[in-house]
Coordinates of C-alpha atoms in Angstrom, one line a residue:
M1 CA 0.0 0.0 0.0
R2 CA 1.3 3.5 -0.9
W3 CA 0.0 6.8 0.3
S4 CA 1.5 10.1 -0.9
R5 CA 1.0 13.2 1.1
S6 CA 2.1 16.8 0.9
V7 CA 0.5 18.4 4.0
P8 CA 1.7 17.5 7.6
R9 CA -0.9 16.1 9.9
V10 CA -1.3 15.3 13.5
L11 CA 0.0 12.1 15.1
A12 CA -1.9 8.8 15.1
V13 CA -1.8 5.3 16.7
A14 CA -0.9 2.1 14.8
A15 CA -1.8 -1.5 15.3
I16 CA 0.5 -4.4 14.4
P17 CA 0.6 -8.1 15.2
P18 CA 3.4 -9.3 17.5
V19 CA 3.6 -12.7 19.1
L20 CA 5.5 -13.9 22.1
L21 CA 9.1 -15.0 21.7
A22 CA 10.4 -18.2 23.1
S23 CA 13.5 -16.8 24.9
S24 CA 14.8 -13.7 26.5
L25 CA 17.6 -11.8 24.6
T26 CA 19.9 -9.0 25.5
A27 CA 20.1 -5.6 23.8
A28 CA 22.6 -5.1 21.0
A29 CA 25.7 -2.9 21.7
G30 CA 28.4 -1.5 19.6
Q31 CA 32.1 -2.0 19.9
E32 CA 34.1 0.1 22.3
V33 CA 37.6 1.5 22.3
P34 CA 39.4 3.5 25.0
A35 CA 38.3 7.1 25.5
A36 CA 41.9 8.2 24.8
A37 CA 40.9 8.2 21.1
A38 CA 39.3 11.6 21.8
G39 CA 41.4 14.2 23.6
G40 CA 41.9 17.9 24.1
T41 CA 39.6 20.7 25.1
P42 CA 37.1 21.7 22.4
T43 CA 37.3 25.3 21.3
F44 CA 34.6 25.5 18.7
V45 CA 31.5 24.8 20.8
L46 CA 27.9 25.4 19.7
D47 CA 25.7 27.2 22.1
A48 CA 22.5 25.2 21.9
D49 CA 20.4 27.9 23.4
S50 CA 21.1 30.3 20.5
G51 CA 22.2 27.8 17.8
L52 CA 25.4 29.8 17.3
F53 CA 29.1 29.0 17.7
G54 CA 30.4 31.2 20.5
G55 CA 27.0 31.9 21.8
A56 CA 24.4 34.7 21.2
K57 CA 27.0 37.3 22.2
P58 CA 29.7 38.0 19.5
A59 CA 33.1 36.5 20.2
L60 CA 32.0 34.7 23.4
R61 CA 34.8 32.9 25.2
T62 CA 34.7 29.1 25.3
S63 CA 36.1 26.7 27.9
S64 CA 39.5 27.0 26.3
S65 CA 39.5 30.9 26.7
A66 CA 39.8 31.3 22.9
R67 CA 37.4 33.8 21.2
V68 CA 35.3 32.2 18.5
T69 CA 34.2 34.4 15.7
P70 CA 32.5 33.6 12.4
V71 CA 34.6 34.5 9.4
R72 CA 32.2 33.5 6.6
T73 CA 28.9 31.8 6.3
Y74 CA 27.9 29.7 3.3
V75 CA 24.1 29.3 2.9
G76 CA 23.5 26.6 0.4
E77 CA 20.5 24.9 -1.2
A78 CA 21.2 21.6 0.7
T79 CA 23.3 22.6 3.8
D80 CA 24.8 25.5 5.7
T81 CA 28.4 25.9 6.7
Q82 CA 30.7 28.4 8.4
I83 CA 34.3 29.3 8.6
L84 CA 35.2 30.0 12.2
A85 CA 38.3 31.5 13.8
A86 CA 39.7 31.3 17.3
G87 CA 43.1 32.6 18.0
G88 CA 45.3 31.5 15.1
Q89 CA 43.1 28.5 14.3
R90 CA 40.5 28.3 11.6
V91 CA 37.9 25.5 11.0
I92 CA 35.0 24.6 8.8
A93 CA 31.7 24.0 10.6
D94 CA 28.4 22.5 9.5
I95 CA 25.5 24.4 11.0
T96 CA 22.6 22.7 9.3
L97 CA 21.1 21.1 12.4
A98 CA 22.2 24.1 14.6
S99 CA 19.4 26.2 13.1
S100 CA 16.7 23.7 14.1
P101 CA 13.7 25.3 15.9
A102 CA 14.0 22.9 18.9
K103 CA 17.0 23.1 21.2
A104 CA 17.2 19.4 21.6
E105 CA 17.8 19.0 17.8
R106 CA 20.7 21.4 17.6
A107 CA 24.1 19.7 17.1
A108 CA 27.1 20.6 15.0
W109 CA 30.7 19.7 14.1
A110 CA 33.7 22.0 13.5
A111 CA 36.8 20.5 11.8
S112 CA 40.4 21.4 11.2
S113 CA 42.9 19.1 9.5
R114 CA 44.0 17.9 13.0
F115 CA 40.7 17.5 15.0
V116 CA 37.0 17.6 15.0
D117 CA 35.0 19.5 17.7
L118 CA 31.6 18.0 18.4
S119 CA 28.7 19.9 20.0
W120 CA 25.2 18.8 21.2
P121 CA 22.7 20.2 23.7
D122 CA 23.1 19.2 27.3
L123 CA 19.6 17.9 28.1
G124 CA 20.6 16.7 31.6
A125 CA 21.8 13.2 30.9
S126 CA 24.3 11.8 33.4
R127 CA 26.6 10.9 30.5
Y128 CA 26.6 10.9 26.7
E129 CA 28.2 8.1 24.7
V130 CA 30.1 9.2 21.6
Y131 CA 30.7 6.8 18.7
R132 CA 33.0 7.3 15.7
D133 CA 32.2 5.1 12.7
G134 CA 30.1 2.8 14.9
V135 CA 32.9 2.4 17.6
K136 CA 32.6 4.0 21.0
I137 CA 35.4 6.5 21.7
A138 CA 34.2 8.3 24.8
N139 CA 31.8 8.9 27.6
A140 CA 31.2 12.6 28.0
S141 CA 29.6 14.4 30.9
G142 CA 29.1 17.7 29.2
H143 CA 27.9 18.8 25.8
S144 CA 31.1 18.8 23.6
L145 CA 34.1 16.7 22.7
R146 CA 37.3 17.1 20.7
D147 CA 38.4 14.1 18.6
T148 CA 42.0 14.2 17.6
G149 CA 42.1 10.7 16.1
V150 CA 41.0 11.8 12.6
P151 CA 43.2 11.9 9.5
A152 CA 43.2 15.0 7.2
G153 CA 41.0 14.7 4.2
S154 CA 38.8 12.0 5.7
E155 CA 35.0 11.8 6.3
V156 CA 34.1 10.7 9.8
R157 CA 30.7 9.6 11.1
Y158 CA 29.7 10.3 14.7
T159 CA 26.8 9.5 16.9
I160 CA 26.1 10.8 20.3
T161 CA 23.5 9.3 22.5
G162 CA 22.1 10.0 26.0
E163 CA 19.0 9.2 28.1
V164 CA 17.0 11.8 30.0
G165 CA 13.9 11.1 32.0
G166 CA 13.5 7.7 30.4
V167 CA 13.7 9.1 26.8
G168 CA 16.6 8.4 24.5
H169 CA 18.2 11.2 22.5
T170 CA 20.6 10.6 19.6
W171 CA 22.5 12.9 17.3
G172 CA 24.2 11.8 14.1
L173 CA 26.9 14.0 12.5
T174 CA 29.1 13.3 9.5
A175 CA 32.2 15.5 9.6
T176 CA 34.4 16.4 6.5
V177 CA 37.9 16.9 7.7
P178 CA 39.8 19.4 5.5
V179 CA 43.3 18.5 4.1
S180 CA 44.7 21.8 5.5
D181 CA 43.5 24.9 7.3
D182 CA 44.2 27.7 4.9
A183 CA 41.3 29.9 3.7
A184 CA 41.2 28.5 0.2
T185 CA 41.1 24.9 1.3
L186 CA 38.4 25.6 3.9
A187 CA 36.3 27.3 1.3
K188 CA 36.8 24.4 -1.1
T189 CA 35.7 22.0 1.7
A190 CA 32.5 24.0 2.2
R191 CA 31.7 23.6 -1.5
Q192 CA 32.4 19.9 -1.2
V193 CA 30.0 19.6 1.7
E194 CA 27.2 21.4 -0.2
A195 CA 27.8 19.3 -3.4
K196 CA 27.6 16.0 -1.5
A197 CA 24.4 17.0 0.3
K198 CA 22.8 18.1 -3.0
K199 CA 23.3 14.6 -4.4
Y200 CA 20.7 13.2 -1.9
T201 CA 17.1 13.3 -3.4
R202 CA 15.3 11.6 -0.6
T203 CA 15.6 9.9 2.8
T204 CA 13.7 6.8 3.8
V205 CA 13.1 5.9 7.5
V206 CA 12.4 2.2 8.2
W207 CA 11.2 0.6 11.5
R208 CA 10.6 -3.2 11.7
S209 CA 9.5 -5.3 14.6
F210 CA 10.1 -9.0 14.1
I211 CA 10.3 -12.4 15.8
R212 CA 13.8 -13.7 15.7
Q213 CA 12.9 -17.4 16.4
K214 CA 11.4 -19.9 14.0
W215 CA 8.6 -20.7 16.4
A216 CA 7.1 -18.9 19.4
T217 CA 4.8 -20.0 22.1
I218 CA 2.8 -18.2 24.8
P219 CA 4.1 -19.2 28.2
S220 CA 1.5 -20.7 30.6
K221 CA 2.1 -17.9 33.0
L222 CA 0.7 -15.4 30.6
G223 CA -1.6 -17.7 28.6
S224 CA -4.3 -18.0 31.3
V225 CA -4.7 -14.3 31.6
S226 CA -3.9 -13.1 28.1
G227 CA -7.4 -13.6 26.6
C228 CA -5.7 -14.8 23.4
K229 CA -7.5 -17.3 21.2
Y230 CA -4.6 -19.7 20.9
T231 CA -2.4 -20.4 24.0
K232 CA -1.7 -23.8 25.5
G233 CA -1.0 -26.4 22.8
Y234 CA -0.4 -24.0 20.0
K235 CA 2.7 -22.3 18.5
Y236 CA 3.2 -19.3 16.3
A237 CA 5.4 -19.0 13.2
G238 CA 8.2 -16.6 13.8
D239 CA 10.2 -14.6 11.2
N240 CA 13.3 -16.8 11.7
R241 CA 16.0 -14.2 11.1
G242 CA 18.5 -11.8 12.7
F243 CA 18.9 -8.1 12.1
S244 CA 18.9 -7.0 8.4
S245 CA 19.6 -3.5 6.9
K246 CA 18.0 -4.3 3.6
V247 CA 15.4 -1.7 2.6
T248 CA 12.8 -4.3 1.7
G249 CA 12.6 -8.1 1.9
P250 CA 13.2 -9.2 5.5
A251 CA 10.2 -10.7 7.2
F252 CA 8.6 -8.9 10.1
R253 CA 5.4 -8.6 12.2
A254 CA 5.0 -5.0 11.3
G255 CA 6.8 -2.4 9.3
L256 CA 6.7 1.4 9.1
R257 CA 8.5 2.9 6.1
G258 CA 8.3 6.7 5.4
T259 CA 10.1 8.8 2.9
V260 CA 10.8 12.5 2.7
Y261 CA 12.0 14.2 -0.5
W262 CA 14.6 16.9 -0.7
T263 CA 13.4 18.4 -4.1
K264 CA 9.7 18.6 -3.3
S265 CA 7.4 19.0 -0.3
S266 CA 5.5 15.7 -0.5
Y267 CA 6.3 12.6 1.6
D268 CA 5.2 9.0 1.4
L269 CA 4.0 6.4 3.9
F270 CA 4.2 2.7 3.3
P271 CA 2.4 0.8 6.2
Q272 CA 2.7 -3.0 6.3
T273 CA 1.9 -5.9 8.6
G274 CA 3.0 -9.5 8.4
V275 CA 0.7 -12.6 8.5
T276 CA 0.4 -14.3 11.9
K277 CA 0.2 -18.1 11.5
V278 CA -0.9 -20.5 14.2
Y279 CA -0.1 -24.3 14.3
K280 CA -0.7 -27.2 16.6
A281 CA 2.3 -27.4 18.9
K282 CA 2.7 -31.3 18.9
T283 CA 1.8 -32.1 15.3
G284 CA 2.7 -28.9 13.5
K285 CA -0.7 -28.9 11.8
F286 CA -1.7 -25.5 10.4
V287 CA -4.7 -24.0 12.3
E288 CA -5.4 -20.4 11.3
K289 CA -3.8 -17.2 10.0
R290 CA -4.7 -13.5 10.3
K291 CA -3.2 -10.2 9.3
A292 CA -3.6 -7.2 11.4
S293 CA -4.9 -3.9 10.0
A294 CA -2.4 -1.4 8.8
K295 CA -4.7 1.6 9.2
G296 CA -3.2 2.8 12.4
I297 CA 0.5 2.7 11.3
D298 CA 1.5 6.3 10.7
F299 CA 4.4 8.5 9.6
R300 CA 4.1 12.3 9.3
T301 CA 6.2 15.3 8.6
K302 CA 5.9 18.1 11.2
S303 CA 7.8 20.9 9.6
K304 CA 7.6 23.0 6.4
Y305 CA 9.7 22.0 3.4
D306 CA 13.0 23.8 2.9
G307 CA 15.2 21.3 1.1
K308 CA 17.6 21.0 4.0
T309 CA 15.9 19.4 7.0
R310 CA 12.6 17.8 7.9
D311 CA 11.0 17.0 11.2
V312 CA 9.1 13.7 11.2
H313 CA 7.2 11.4 13.6
G314 CA 6.4 7.7 13.6
Q315 CA 4.3 5.8 16.0
I316 CA 3.2 2.1 16.4
E317 CA 1.0 0.4 19.0
A318 CA 0.9 -3.4 18.5
T319 CA -1.5 -6.2 19.3
D320 CA -1.5 -9.8 18.2
P321 CA -4.5 -10.3 15.9
F322 CA -5.6 -13.4 17.9
C323 CA -5.5 -11.4 21.2
P324 CA -7.7 -8.7 22.7
T325 CA -7.1 -5.2 21.2
G326 CA -7.9 -3.3 24.3
G327 CA -8.6 -3.5 28.1
V328 CA -6.4 -5.0 30.8
S329 CA -5.7 -8.2 28.8
R330 CA -4.2 -6.3 25.9
A331 CA -0.6 -7.4 25.1
G332 CA 1.7 -6.2 22.4
I333 CA 4.5 -3.8 21.4
G334 CA 4.7 -0.1 21.1
V335 CA 7.1 2.4 19.5
F336 CA 7.2 6.1 19.0
Y337 CA 10.0 8.3 17.6
D338 CA 10.6 11.9 16.6
A339 CA 13.4 12.8 14.2
R340 CA 14.9 15.8 12.5
L341 CA 16.5 14.6 9.3
A342 CA 19.0 16.6 7.4
R343 CA 19.7 16.3 3.6
N344 CA 23.4 15.9 4.3
G345 CA 22.8 12.8 6.4
D346 CA 22.9 14.4 9.8
F347 CA 20.0 13.7 12.1
Y348 CA 18.5 13.8 15.6
V349 CA 16.3 11.0 16.9
S350 CA 14.3 10.6 20.2
G351 CA 11.9 8.0 21.2
K352 CA 10.9 4.9 23.2
Y353 CA 9.8 1.3 22.5
R354 CA 8.3 -1.6 24.4
Q355 CA 11.1 -4.1 24.8
A356 CA 9.6 -7.0 22.8
P357 CA 9.9 -8.4 20.2
D358 CA 13.1 -7.6 18.3
H359 CA 13.3 -4.1 16.7
E360 CA 15.4 -2.4 14.1
M361 CA 15.5 1.1 12.6
Y362 CA 17.4 2.4 9.6
L363 CA 17.8 5.6 7.5
Y364 CA 18.6 5.4 3.8
G365 CA 19.9 8.3 1.9
Y366 CA 19.2 8.0 -1.8
T367 CA 21.3 9.6 -4.6
S368 CA 19.4 7.9 -7.4
S369 CA 16.3 5.7 -7.7
T370 CA 18.2 2.7 -6.4
K371 CA 21.6 3.8 -5.1
H372 CA 21.6 4.7 -1.4
T373 CA 23.7 4.9 1.8
T374 CA 22.6 3.2 5.0
K375 CA 22.5 4.4 8.6
T376 CA 21.8 1.9 11.4
V377 CA 19.7 3.9 13.9
H378 CA 18.6 1.2 16.3
Q379 CA 18.8 -2.5 16.9
S380 CA 17.5 -4.3 20.0
R381 CA 16.6 -7.8 21.1
M382 CA 13.8 -8.6 23.4
A383 CA 14.5 -8.0 27.1
S384 CA 11.8 -10.1 28.6
L385 CA 8.6 -12.0 27.7
L386 CA 6.7 -9.9 30.2
C387 CA 7.4 -6.8 28.1
L388 CA 4.6 -7.8 25.8
S389 CA 2.2 -7.1 28.7
Q390 CA 1.5 -3.3 28.9
P391 CA 2.4 -2.7 32.5
A392 CA 5.2 -5.2 32.9
C393 CA 8.3 -3.4 31.7
E394 CA 9.7 0.0 31.3
R395 CA 10.1 1.1 27.7
G396 CA 13.5 1.1 26.2
T397 CA 15.1 4.2 24.7
I398 CA 16.0 4.4 21.0
G399 CA 19.8 4.5 20.7
N400 CA 22.0 4.9 17.7
Y401 CA 25.2 3.9 16.1
G402 CA 26.3 3.8 12.4
G403 CA 26.2 6.4 9.7
Y404 CA 25.8 7.3 6.0

């Protein structure tokens, strides 16, 4: 099913068909390296309150006592960059997300040929985890970090994630490290950043909830109170797979795929649900199958089109098609996320999910009808069978690693 829309709308609730998994699995985690990979005091720090480097006041001093001033601003069709100076050092900075209307979305990078300074808003998390190219490099207690482990002329992908009040916050930044710091090279790098961003014509967001096992059964502890049609003596067919970053193809219980375009204001929603099949547990004889309605699955834009960034929301509430859809016996999964997507591949994501079954979320940046880059936003395995019961578990927070 394909719906095309051009006008943002209010949020809605979705219904999808999960079933209970047969075992409890742990959450996925990225690799980790010592924090020594990042070092030094960052000089070029974004003030998240104003969205400006150096703060709302001109030439505001940073933690390194250097005075940061903008030398030149490049406002492009696809991205915005600045040349900044502090003391004798000049850098190029990407300020595309820094101009977001919401403080929580404002993040930026500033790079010389020898380092990258990262900035994000301090929302009150006890710590922020920083990843470079999917590998953890530091735990930060503040809202900035300097990474000196970058080669000149490289492109480096960062993600920063933290949890505040039970809600996850993640920023993704792709920094272009200049080959040198002279004025001509920095200006050339700014043009390269704009040219790369303009190649992207659309971004697709995919969330899938799936059953890892081949077969799943409802435990007797829950079966007697679940109200489901098939409990003792029956089994459900699972999706029988692990995580997959393919755009389409992998089996799932429910899928939410939304696309925003960078050359026009419309956006697309592709809601899908998988078929839930029930069999006799002892004989394997097929009993019945049902497919949940996709009417409630929703993806919406929440900001006006400008060709550079777009605010989107996705939400899913899930119930097994053989179980009650409401009341105290209702069991299922639930997900919501809010995201600010940038044409250049940078992003901010915040959200929560019920910790069953397995979940995965990806961003795909398209430069043609088929060619795309892939960003892994979230992957998690089920924490507990009880998480399929509404009051049983706290919701997990959507975390991130990976990059375009």
